Tab-separated table of C-alpha atoms and ligand atoms in Angstrom:
chain	number	residue	atom	x	y	z
A	1	MET	CA	-31.659	10.935	-21.841
A	2	SER	CA	-27.907	10.307	-21.606
A	3	LYS	CA	-26.127	11.896	-18.668
A	4	ARG	CA	-23.478	14.588	-19.046
A	5	LYS	CA	-19.931	13.249	-18.810
A	6	LEU	CA	-18.185	14.139	-15.549
A	7	LYS	CA	-15.112	16.278	-16.143
A	8	PHE	CA	-12.005	15.022	-14.323
A	9	GLY	CA	-8.597	16.472	-13.549
A	10	ILE	CA	-5.688	14.388	-12.257
A	11	ILE	CA	-3.276	15.849	-9.709
A	12	GLY	CA	0.033	13.988	-10.075
A	13	SER	CA	0.446	12.503	-13.542
A	14	GLY	CA	2.656	9.575	-12.501
A	15	SER	CA	2.058	5.830	-12.507
A	16	ARG	CA	-1.202	5.703	-10.560
A	17	GLY	CA	-2.565	8.883	-12.081
A	18	ILE	CA	-2.183	7.615	-15.626
A	19	MET	CA	-2.245	3.821	-15.458
A	20	ALA	CA	-4.841	3.274	-12.729
A	21	PHE	CA	-7.088	6.286	-13.328
A	22	GLY	CA	-6.337	8.343	-16.468
A	23	LYS	CA	-6.892	5.470	-18.871
A	24	SER	CA	-10.037	4.277	-17.085
A	25	ILE	CA	-11.581	7.750	-16.859
A	26	HIS	CA	-11.019	8.162	-20.593
A	27	GLY	CA	-12.372	4.692	-21.356
A	28	ARG	CA	-15.737	5.224	-19.633
A	29	LYS	CA	-18.873	6.638	-21.215
A	30	ASP	CA	-19.748	8.745	-18.172
A	31	SER	CA	-16.443	10.548	-17.565
A	32	GLU	CA	-13.743	12.432	-19.414
A	33	LEU	CA	-10.228	13.454	-18.492
A	34	VAL	CA	-9.824	17.135	-19.313
A	35	ALA	CA	-6.734	18.160	-17.340
A	36	LEU	CA	-3.483	16.976	-15.812
A	37	CYS	CA	-1.739	18.858	-13.038
A	38	ASP	CA	1.894	18.132	-12.273
A	39	PRO	CA	4.788	20.488	-11.567
A	40	ASN	CA	6.790	18.543	-14.155
A	41	GLN	CA	5.934	19.564	-17.746
A	42	VAL	CA	7.943	16.768	-19.376
A	43	ARG	CA	6.237	14.144	-17.226
A	44	MET	CA	2.839	15.470	-18.293
A	45	GLU	CA	3.815	15.391	-21.955
A	46	LYS	CA	5.086	11.815	-21.710
A	47	SER	CA	2.004	10.814	-19.736
A	48	ALA	CA	-0.217	12.233	-22.461
A	49	GLU	CA	1.641	10.076	-24.991
A	50	ILE	CA	0.832	7.015	-22.884
A	51	LEU	CA	-2.804	8.104	-22.702
A	52	GLY	CA	-2.958	8.619	-26.458
A	53	PHE	CA	-4.569	12.062	-26.171
A	54	LYS	CA	-3.648	15.427	-24.695
A	55	PRO	CA	-5.618	16.831	-21.776
A	56	ASN	CA	-4.872	20.432	-20.765
A	57	PHE	CA	-1.685	20.798	-18.687
A	58	TYR	CA	-1.306	22.765	-15.456
A	59	HIS	CA	1.563	23.222	-13.049
A	60	SER	CA	-0.560	24.121	-10.049
A	61	VAL	CA	-3.880	22.985	-8.621
A	62	THR	CA	-5.011	26.603	-8.225
A	63	GLU	CA	-4.441	27.293	-11.902
A	64	MET	CA	-6.217	24.079	-12.988
A	65	ILE	CA	-9.285	24.642	-10.818
A	66	LYS	CA	-9.554	28.285	-11.904
A	67	SER	CA	-9.385	27.447	-15.600
A	68	GLU	CA	-11.485	24.272	-15.805
A	69	GLN	CA	-15.056	23.507	-14.804
A	70	LEU	CA	-14.122	20.285	-13.031
A	71	ASP	CA	-16.596	17.898	-11.442
A	72	ALA	CA	-13.852	15.897	-9.774
A	73	VAL	CA	-10.142	15.509	-9.232
A	74	VAL	CA	-8.158	12.359	-8.597
A	75	ILE	CA	-5.231	12.987	-6.255
A	76	THR	CA	-2.229	10.828	-7.085
A	77	SER	CA	0.551	13.158	-6.003
A	78	PRO	CA	3.145	11.908	-3.469
A	79	ASP	CA	1.474	11.301	-0.085
A	80	PHE	CA	3.035	14.343	1.536
A	81	TYR	CA	0.996	16.638	-0.801
A	82	HIS	CA	-2.372	14.928	-0.340
A	83	GLU	CA	-3.499	17.263	2.439
A	84	GLU	CA	-2.870	20.553	0.618
A	85	ASN	CA	-4.200	19.166	-2.705
A	86	ALA	CA	-7.409	17.827	-1.134
A	87	VAL	CA	-8.112	20.917	0.973
A	88	GLU	CA	-7.673	23.169	-2.060
A	89	ALA	CA	-9.962	21.069	-4.279
A	90	LEU	CA	-12.650	20.773	-1.603
A	91	ASN	CA	-12.527	24.499	-0.833
A	92	ALA	CA	-13.147	25.099	-4.542
A	93	GLY	CA	-16.213	22.825	-4.467
A	94	VAL	CA	-14.731	19.918	-6.436
A	95	ASN	CA	-15.347	16.227	-5.632
A	96	VAL	CA	-12.207	14.314	-4.671
A	97	LEU	CA	-10.977	10.764	-5.141
A	98	ILE	CA	-7.754	10.609	-3.142
A	99	ASP	CA	-5.447	7.665	-3.441
A	100	LYS	CA	-4.426	6.167	-0.135
A	101	PRO	CA	-3.242	7.324	2.354
A	102	LEU	CA	-5.674	10.133	3.106
A	103	ALA	CA	-2.772	12.103	4.614
A	104	THR	CA	0.516	11.333	6.328
A	105	THR	CA	-0.657	12.407	9.805
A	106	VAL	CA	-3.883	12.355	11.808
A	107	LYS	CA	-3.647	16.152	11.961
A	108	GLY	CA	-3.575	16.314	8.149
A	109	CYS	CA	-6.590	13.987	7.985
A	110	LYS	CA	-8.485	16.243	10.400
A	111	ASN	CA	-7.798	19.252	8.183
A	112	ILE	CA	-9.144	17.388	5.142
A	113	ILE	CA	-12.220	16.276	7.091
A	114	ALA	CA	-12.927	19.872	8.130
A	115	ALA	CA	-12.667	21.055	4.507
A	116	ALA	CA	-14.904	18.182	3.340
A	117	LYS	CA	-17.590	19.051	5.908
A	118	LYS	CA	-17.553	22.679	4.852
A	119	SER	CA	-17.767	21.894	1.153
A	120	GLY	CA	-20.321	19.078	1.324
A	121	LYS	CA	-18.534	17.459	-1.632
A	122	VAL	CA	-17.741	13.769	-2.046
A	123	ILE	CA	-14.327	12.669	-0.896
A	124	MET	CA	-13.519	9.013	-1.331
A	125	ILE	CA	-10.278	7.234	-0.422
A	126	GLY	CA	-8.530	4.974	-2.928
A	127	PHE	CA	-8.887	1.839	-0.829
A	128	ASN	CA	-8.958	-0.320	-3.941
A	129	LEU	CA	-8.386	-3.558	-2.002
A	130	ARG	CA	-11.961	-3.338	-0.748
A	131	HIS	CA	-13.012	-3.881	-4.374
A	132	HIS	CA	-10.799	-6.951	-4.790
A	133	ALA	CA	-12.979	-9.996	-5.477
A	134	VAL	CA	-11.030	-12.233	-3.049
A	135	LEU	CA	-11.355	-9.763	-0.187
A	136	LYS	CA	-15.020	-9.119	-0.952
A	137	ARG	CA	-15.725	-12.848	-0.717
A	138	LEU	CA	-13.624	-13.074	2.447
A	139	LYS	CA	-15.674	-10.309	4.038
A	140	GLN	CA	-18.875	-12.088	3.026
A	141	ILE	CA	-17.715	-15.367	4.592
A	142	ILE	CA	-16.854	-13.590	7.850
A	143	SER	CA	-20.131	-11.629	7.878
A	144	ASP	CA	-22.104	-14.851	7.298
A	145	GLY	CA	-20.753	-16.080	10.644
A	146	THR	CA	-19.040	-19.112	9.050
A	147	ILE	CA	-16.116	-18.980	11.516
A	148	GLY	CA	-18.067	-17.449	14.392
A	149	ARG	CA	-16.689	-14.469	16.289
A	150	VAL	CA	-13.318	-13.365	14.887
A	151	PHE	CA	-10.663	-12.825	17.562
A	152	LEU	CA	-7.367	-12.959	15.631
A	153	ILE	CA	-6.381	-11.802	12.153
A	154	GLU	CA	-3.055	-11.880	10.381
A	155	ASN	CA	-1.962	-10.442	7.072
A	156	ARG	CA	1.411	-11.196	5.544
A	157	GLU	CA	2.340	-9.060	2.640
A	158	PHE	CA	5.204	-10.392	0.554
A	159	TYR	CA	6.185	-8.080	-2.214
A	160	ASP	CA	9.226	-8.077	-4.396
A	161	GLY	CA	9.006	-4.367	-3.813
A	162	GLY	CA	12.518	-3.018	-3.417
A	163	ARG	CA	12.233	-1.232	-6.751
A	164	THR	CA	8.932	0.320	-5.708
A	165	TYR	CA	9.729	1.292	-2.130
A	166	MET	CA	13.469	1.947	-2.021
A	167	SER	CA	14.048	3.605	-5.373
A	168	ARG	CA	11.894	6.733	-5.270
A	169	TRP	CA	10.171	9.334	-3.047
A	170	ASN	CA	8.416	6.811	-0.806
A	171	ARG	CA	11.766	5.582	0.530
A	172	LEU	CA	11.736	8.798	2.595
A	173	TYR	CA	9.704	9.102	5.780
A	174	GLU	CA	9.458	12.852	5.136
A	175	GLN	CA	7.589	12.252	1.844
A	176	CYS	CA	5.238	9.446	2.836
A	177	GLY	CA	5.036	9.358	6.650
A	178	GLY	CA	6.780	5.963	6.649
A	179	LEU	CA	5.787	2.694	5.033
A	180	TRP	CA	3.370	1.789	7.828
A	181	ILE	CA	1.295	4.670	6.430
A	182	HIS	CA	2.238	4.617	2.750
A	183	LYS	CA	1.867	0.864	2.385
A	184	GLY	CA	0.265	-0.353	5.604
A	185	SER	CA	-2.684	2.056	5.459
A	186	HIS	CA	-4.144	-0.314	2.827
A	187	ASP	CA	-3.833	-3.262	5.157
A	188	PHE	CA	-4.943	-1.504	8.328
A	189	ASP	CA	-8.008	-0.390	6.402
A	190	VAL	CA	-8.699	-3.952	5.239
A	191	PHE	CA	-8.549	-5.136	8.876
A	192	GLN	CA	-11.028	-2.495	9.946
A	193	TRP	CA	-13.346	-3.125	7.017
A	194	LEU	CA	-13.308	-6.916	7.516
A	195	LEU	CA	-14.010	-6.455	11.227
A	196	ASP	CA	-16.809	-3.874	10.732
A	197	PHE	CA	-14.812	-0.937	12.034
A	198	PRO	CA	-13.922	-1.626	15.663
A	199	LYS	CA	-11.959	1.208	17.292
A	200	PRO	CA	-8.189	0.527	17.248
A	201	LEU	CA	-6.786	0.964	20.767
A	202	LYS	CA	-3.060	0.265	20.762
A	203	VAL	CA	-0.289	-0.480	18.336
A	204	SER	CA	3.209	-1.887	18.477
A	205	SER	CA	5.726	-2.496	15.715
A	206	PHE	CA	9.229	-3.512	14.780
A	207	ALA	CA	10.758	-2.653	11.428
A	208	GLY	CA	14.037	-1.791	9.775
A	209	VAL	CA	16.278	-2.137	6.777
A	210	SER	CA	17.776	-5.627	6.970
A	211	VAL	CA	18.913	-6.201	3.412
A	212	LEU	CA	18.563	-3.250	1.053
A	213	ASN	CA	21.725	-1.412	2.088
A	214	PRO	CA	25.267	-1.185	0.648
A	215	ASN	CA	26.420	-4.185	2.741
A	216	ASN	CA	24.205	-6.540	0.756
A	217	ILE	CA	24.921	-5.656	-2.863
A	218	PRO	CA	24.473	-9.046	-4.559
A	219	PHE	CA	27.612	-8.937	-6.733
A	220	GLU	CA	31.256	-7.983	-6.330
A	221	VAL	CA	31.952	-4.274	-6.660
A	222	LYS	CA	35.397	-3.733	-8.146
A	223	PRO	CA	37.728	-1.372	-6.245
A	224	GLY	CA	37.577	2.160	-7.577
A	225	THR	CA	34.046	1.714	-9.000
A	226	GLU	CA	30.599	2.524	-7.654
A	227	VAL	CA	27.132	1.099	-8.135
A	228	GLY	CA	24.189	3.301	-9.096
A	229	PRO	CA	23.159	5.958	-8.547
A	230	THR	CA	20.284	4.868	-10.825
A	231	CYS	CA	19.680	1.542	-12.561
A	232	HIS	CA	19.778	3.024	-16.034
A	233	THR	CA	23.179	4.646	-15.420
A	234	CYS	CA	24.720	1.885	-13.299
A	235	ILE	CA	27.796	0.197	-14.751
A	236	TYR	CA	26.664	-3.051	-13.122
A	237	GLY	CA	23.270	-2.985	-14.849
A	238	ASP	CA	24.036	-6.158	-16.836
A	239	ILE	CA	24.758	-8.307	-13.808
A	240	CYS	CA	22.516	-6.823	-11.105
A	241	PRO	CA	19.597	-9.197	-10.411
A	242	ASP	CA	17.640	-6.265	-8.959
A	243	LYS	CA	17.930	-3.943	-11.937
A	244	TYR	CA	14.732	-1.959	-12.322
A	245	ASP	CA	14.513	-1.812	-16.078
A	246	ILE	CA	12.042	0.900	-17.028
A	247	PRO	CA	11.143	0.175	-20.669
A	248	ASP	CA	12.356	2.837	-23.098
A	249	ILE	CA	13.135	5.101	-20.140
A	250	GLN	CA	14.213	8.124	-22.198
A	251	ASN	CA	10.793	8.150	-23.859
A	252	SER	CA	8.955	7.719	-20.597
A	253	PRO	CA	7.807	10.116	-17.838
A	254	TRP	CA	10.991	9.051	-15.978
A	255	SER	CA	13.501	10.268	-18.578
A	256	ASP	CA	16.651	12.268	-17.769
A	257	GLU	CA	14.859	15.298	-19.242
A	258	ALA	CA	12.080	14.938	-16.648
A	259	VAL	CA	14.589	14.304	-13.844
A	260	ALA	CA	16.446	17.484	-14.816
A	261	ILE	CA	13.340	19.489	-13.826
A	262	ASP	CA	12.707	18.160	-10.324
A	263	GLY	CA	15.496	15.699	-9.514
A	264	TYR	CA	12.969	12.859	-9.114
A	265	SER	CA	14.453	9.577	-10.340
A	266	LYS	CA	12.284	6.491	-10.248
A	267	ASP	CA	15.092	3.936	-10.455
A	268	LEU	CA	17.573	4.846	-7.720
A	269	CYS	CA	19.751	1.908	-6.686
A	270	ILE	CA	17.812	0.071	-3.973
A	271	TYR	CA	21.066	-0.752	-2.161
A	272	THR	CA	22.729	2.670	-2.116
A	273	SER	CA	19.716	5.016	-1.993
A	274	ASP	CA	19.343	7.063	1.195
A	275	LYS	CA	16.241	5.759	2.923
A	276	THR	CA	14.368	6.494	6.126
A	277	THR	CA	11.769	3.726	5.870
A	278	HIS	CA	11.999	-0.083	6.230
A	279	ASP	CA	12.378	-3.105	3.969
A	280	ASN	CA	10.589	-5.428	6.395
A	281	GLY	CA	8.619	-5.228	9.602
A	282	ILE	CA	5.737	-6.426	11.734
A	283	ALA	CA	2.995	-4.302	13.286
A	284	ILE	CA	0.431	-5.471	15.839
A	285	VAL	CA	-2.886	-3.808	16.613
A	286	GLU	CA	-5.433	-4.441	19.368
A	287	TYR	CA	-9.013	-3.238	18.946
A	288	GLU	CA	-11.537	-2.211	21.570
A	289	ASN	CA	-13.571	-5.400	20.955
A	290	GLY	CA	-10.514	-7.476	21.907
A	291	VAL	CA	-9.567	-8.553	18.362
A	292	ARG	CA	-5.832	-8.673	17.706
A	293	ALA	CA	-4.317	-8.188	14.275
A	294	SER	CA	-0.814	-8.425	12.900
A	295	HIS	CA	0.488	-7.078	9.614
A	296	LEU	CA	3.826	-8.216	8.236
A	297	GLU	CA	5.380	-6.525	5.247
A	298	CYS	CA	8.492	-7.771	3.508
A	299	PHE	CA	9.948	-6.194	0.383
A	300	VAL	CA	12.847	-8.614	-0.024
A	301	THR	CA	11.234	-11.784	-1.310
A	302	PRO	CA	10.649	-13.701	-4.536
A	303	ILE	CA	6.927	-13.934	-3.712
A	304	ASN	CA	4.202	-11.411	-4.518
A	305	ASP	CA	1.145	-12.059	-2.406
A	306	ARG	CA	-1.092	-10.841	0.378
A	307	ARG	CA	-1.958	-13.808	2.593
A	308	TYR	CA	-4.534	-13.769	5.352
A	309	THR	CA	-5.176	-16.052	8.309
A	310	ILE	CA	-8.332	-15.361	10.292
A	311	ASN	CA	-9.337	-17.191	13.446
A	312	GLY	CA	-12.854	-17.286	14.805
A	313	THR	CA	-14.617	-19.260	17.513
A	314	LEU	CA	-15.900	-21.754	14.901
A	315	GLY	CA	-12.945	-22.077	12.536
A	316	GLN	CA	-10.070	-20.623	10.582
A	317	ILE	CA	-9.781	-19.063	7.141
A	318	GLU	CA	-6.714	-18.978	4.907
A	319	ALA	CA	-6.786	-16.658	1.900
A	320	SER	CA	-4.358	-15.667	-0.818
A	321	LEU	CA	-4.847	-12.760	-3.191
A	322	THR	CA	-2.373	-14.124	-5.728
A	323	ASP	CA	-3.734	-17.678	-5.757
A	324	ARG	CA	-7.241	-16.182	-5.636
A	325	ARG	CA	-8.198	-18.900	-3.191
A	326	ILE	CA	-9.970	-18.921	0.179
A	327	THR	CA	-10.146	-22.044	2.341
A	328	VAL	CA	-12.359	-22.367	5.392
A	329	PHE	CA	-11.315	-24.911	8.063
A	330	PRO	CA	-14.188	-25.690	10.465
A	331	ARG	CA	-12.943	-25.998	14.035
A	332	TRP	CA	-14.288	-29.487	14.838
A	333	SER	CA	-14.451	-31.125	11.428
A	334	LYS	CA	-12.121	-31.987	8.549
A	335	GLU	CA	-14.641	-30.787	5.955
A	336	THR	CA	-12.814	-27.808	4.558
A	337	VAL	CA	-14.421	-25.613	1.918
A	338	THR	CA	-12.331	-23.952	-0.772
A	339	TYR	CA	-13.421	-21.038	-2.948
A	340	GLU	CA	-11.558	-20.304	-6.182
A	341	ILE	CA	-12.129	-16.696	-7.186
A	342	PRO	CA	-12.003	-15.982	-10.948
A	343	GLU	CA	-9.512	-13.457	-12.349
A	344	GLU	CA	-10.828	-9.993	-13.131
A	345	GLU	CA	-9.492	-7.408	-15.530
A	346	GLY	CA	-7.768	-4.228	-14.396
A	347	GLY	CA	-5.061	-3.137	-11.948
A	348	HIS	CA	-4.845	-4.705	-8.472
A	349	GLY	CA	-6.731	-7.831	-9.508
A	350	GLY	CA	-9.559	-5.853	-11.103
A	351	ALA	CA	-10.025	-3.562	-8.108
A	352	ASP	CA	-8.848	-0.237	-9.635
A	353	PRO	CA	-11.583	0.217	-12.267
A	354	LYS	CA	-14.222	-0.743	-9.692
A	355	LEU	CA	-12.938	1.911	-7.314
A	356	LEU	CA	-13.317	4.575	-9.997
A	357	GLY	CA	-16.786	3.279	-10.876
A	358	SER	CA	-17.920	3.467	-7.272
A	359	PHE	CA	-16.646	7.075	-6.971
A	360	ILE	CA	-18.633	8.084	-10.057
A	361	ASN	CA	-21.733	6.343	-8.703
A	362	VAL	CA	-21.445	8.252	-5.427
A	363	ILE	CA	-21.070	11.596	-7.243
A	364	ASN	CA	-24.155	10.740	-9.297
A	365	GLY	CA	-26.086	9.916	-6.118
A	366	GLU	CA	-26.470	6.277	-7.152
A	367	SER	CA	-24.705	4.763	-4.153
A	368	GLN	CA	-23.318	5.604	-0.715
A	369	ASN	CA	-19.664	6.440	-0.106
A	370	GLN	CA	-18.156	3.342	1.526
A	371	SER	CA	-14.580	4.674	1.874
A	372	THR	CA	-14.997	7.782	3.959
A	373	THR	CA	-12.498	10.250	5.352
A	374	GLU	CA	-13.124	8.796	8.831
A	375	HIS	CA	-11.984	5.401	7.530
A	376	GLY	CA	-8.981	7.060	5.892
A	377	MET	CA	-8.100	8.779	9.162
A	378	LEU	CA	-8.338	5.529	11.150
A	379	SER	CA	-5.911	3.709	8.876
A	380	THR	CA	-3.509	6.658	8.906
A	381	ALA	CA	-3.793	6.711	12.722
A	382	VAL	CA	-2.800	3.035	12.998
A	383	GLY	CA	0.058	3.588	10.527
A	384	GLN	CA	1.252	6.685	12.372
A	385	ALA	CA	1.097	4.819	15.689
A	386	ALA	CA	3.077	1.913	14.182
A	387	GLU	CA	5.714	4.342	12.941
A	388	LEU	CA	5.922	6.004	16.364
A	389	ALA	CA	6.053	2.619	18.106
A	390	ARG	CA	8.947	1.566	15.941
A	391	ARG	CA	10.878	4.798	16.329
A	392	GLU	CA	10.290	5.195	20.075
A	393	ASN	CA	10.350	1.511	21.027
A	394	ARG	CA	7.001	1.509	22.779
A	395	VAL	CA	3.336	0.601	22.593
A	396	VAL	CA	1.361	3.591	21.279
A	397	MET	CA	-2.202	4.268	22.435
A	398	ILE	CA	-4.204	5.499	19.451
A	399	GLU	CA	-5.971	8.150	21.510
A	400	GLU	CA	-2.722	10.068	21.998
A	401	LEU	CA	-2.740	10.904	18.288
A	402	PHE	CA	-6.174	12.514	18.619
A	403	LYS	CA	-5.247	14.864	21.468
A	404	ASP	CA	-5.024	18.438	20.207
B	501	LIG	N1	-4.032	2.399	-4.108
B	501	LIG	C1	-2.925	1.800	-4.502
B	501	LIG	O1	-2.890	0.588	-4.681
B	501	LIG	C2	-1.693	2.610	-4.734
B	501	LIG	C3	-0.565	2.024	-5.341
B	501	LIG	C4	0.559	2.820	-5.563
B	501	LIG	C5	0.546	4.153	-5.175
B	501	LIG	N2	-0.558	4.676	-4.564
B	501	LIG	C6	-0.616	6.093	-4.177
B	501	LIG	O2	-0.754	6.850	-5.373
B	501	LIG	C7	-0.091	8.098	-5.236
B	501	LIG	C8	0.878	8.266	-6.407
B	501	LIG	O3	1.826	7.217	-6.415
B	501	LIG	P1	2.592	6.822	-7.750
B	501	LIG	O4	3.164	5.489	-7.512
B	501	LIG	O5	1.732	7.047	-8.925
B	501	LIG	O6	3.758	7.904	-7.746
B	501	LIG	P2	4.557	8.498	-9.011
B	501	LIG	O7	5.851	8.946	-8.466
B	501	LIG	O8	4.542	7.539	-10.136
B	501	LIG	O9	3.693	9.782	-9.422
B	501	LIG	C9	3.616	10.930	-8.634
B	501	LIG	C10	3.442	12.124	-9.551
B	501	LIG	O10	3.171	13.274	-8.746
B	501	LIG	C11	3.893	14.364	-9.287
B	501	LIG	N3	4.039	15.398	-8.264
B	501	LIG	C12	5.075	15.645	-7.436
B	501	LIG	N4	4.781	16.688	-6.628
B	501	LIG	C13	3.529	17.097	-6.954
B	501	LIG	C14	2.663	18.137	-6.483
B	501	LIG	N5	3.044	18.950	-5.506
B	501	LIG	N6	1.455	18.256	-7.055
B	501	LIG	C15	1.057	17.438	-8.059
B	501	LIG	N7	1.834	16.441	-8.534
B	501	LIG	C16	3.044	16.269	-7.988
B	501	LIG	C17	5.180	13.753	-9.782
B	501	LIG	O11	5.819	14.586	-10.741
B	501	LIG	C18	4.704	12.441	-10.369
B	501	LIG	O12	4.327	12.603	-11.719
B	501	LIG	C19	0.581	8.073	-3.876
B	501	LIG	O13	-0.229	8.734	-2.959
B	501	LIG	C20	0.645	6.602	-3.520
B	501	LIG	O14	0.605	6.383	-2.132
B	501	LIG	C21	-1.671	3.932	-4.365
């Protein structure tokens, strides 16, 4: 007998909601997308055009949950809203897939965890990197003991990401809790997952805006003129090498008509936008088992890659997500072993559709939830500590974030 399709609603019908989840939910045999919830009506309409069908539209989560018999929601609203969206869905008895980060503070995570316990529903975090074939193989190599006991781990994230991090809501600490949470929560989770979840003890970090400010506009600005405020209105659009060119913008969810509703532009000038986050930085974590980890993120670079170096008592591993290659260097021999990992289809190197599939399997009782709220809280805690460390110029003990 074929199973009933799970009915999904998406909260936040932006890029992730539609491109990473909406299309996949619709494309599966075991799920259907019945509703979108977004305060912006125009954005929902344009999103439905991208989807190629029209789910029901709602402006509030309350209204959507009251009107639909939902099995699950996917939360892809800006990070700052994750807590209230998740608590409301869980209180209504709906399963939740929440894109990372779980929340922008440990306190927010605790509130979600309390609601999840009360409801008994599934809540899974969108840690899609755990489904990335390169990282899965990397974890396997570490677990097999190939490089012995791991004591040092480094991740360098190079991302030509000015247009993603400096041109919209996540450029503001107030909306995303800072990039150590918004972006780094992925990477801090990967550390913990690769290391089998040791307790993080202390965190330090340095970060700032070194390049993406008005002093570094990469062309001459003529007296009496201004750049920006958005790429599509900028008079320097033809010569700016950083122009974020949203295809057919006036027919997209990011049109002037949509902006007129909520003031949210997706293509603010990365040099002149007001920002309270960083364009580069380094964070260091020490775990209770003595392992040290460093995470570098740089959004001013021609390279797009996450690169890992992992040292163990028996050797070293180098891995690249973009090259899809892992090389193991044994400590006392020159016999390196290289693994080439085949490409997979889907966003984030094939990881996004697998994340959705694993959520559906957990709802159907076919597998265990591997990305729990406790994991989500730990990565938010490390990100929050890194943000505090940077702002207050100090080493932050993780336990201080858990004191009531
Ligand atoms: N896992 C990943 O790899 C990954 C990658 C990018 C983004 N994300 C996460 O996905 C989420 C969405 O990011 P995005 O890039 O799609 O952003 P986006 O700006 O493209 O979309 C956000 C949408 O939320 C809507 N919105 C605003 N306030 C809302 C509210 N109160 N309730 C419901 N909807 C609201 C906006 O109108 C917009 O349509 C964020 O939490 C982000 O951290 C995850």
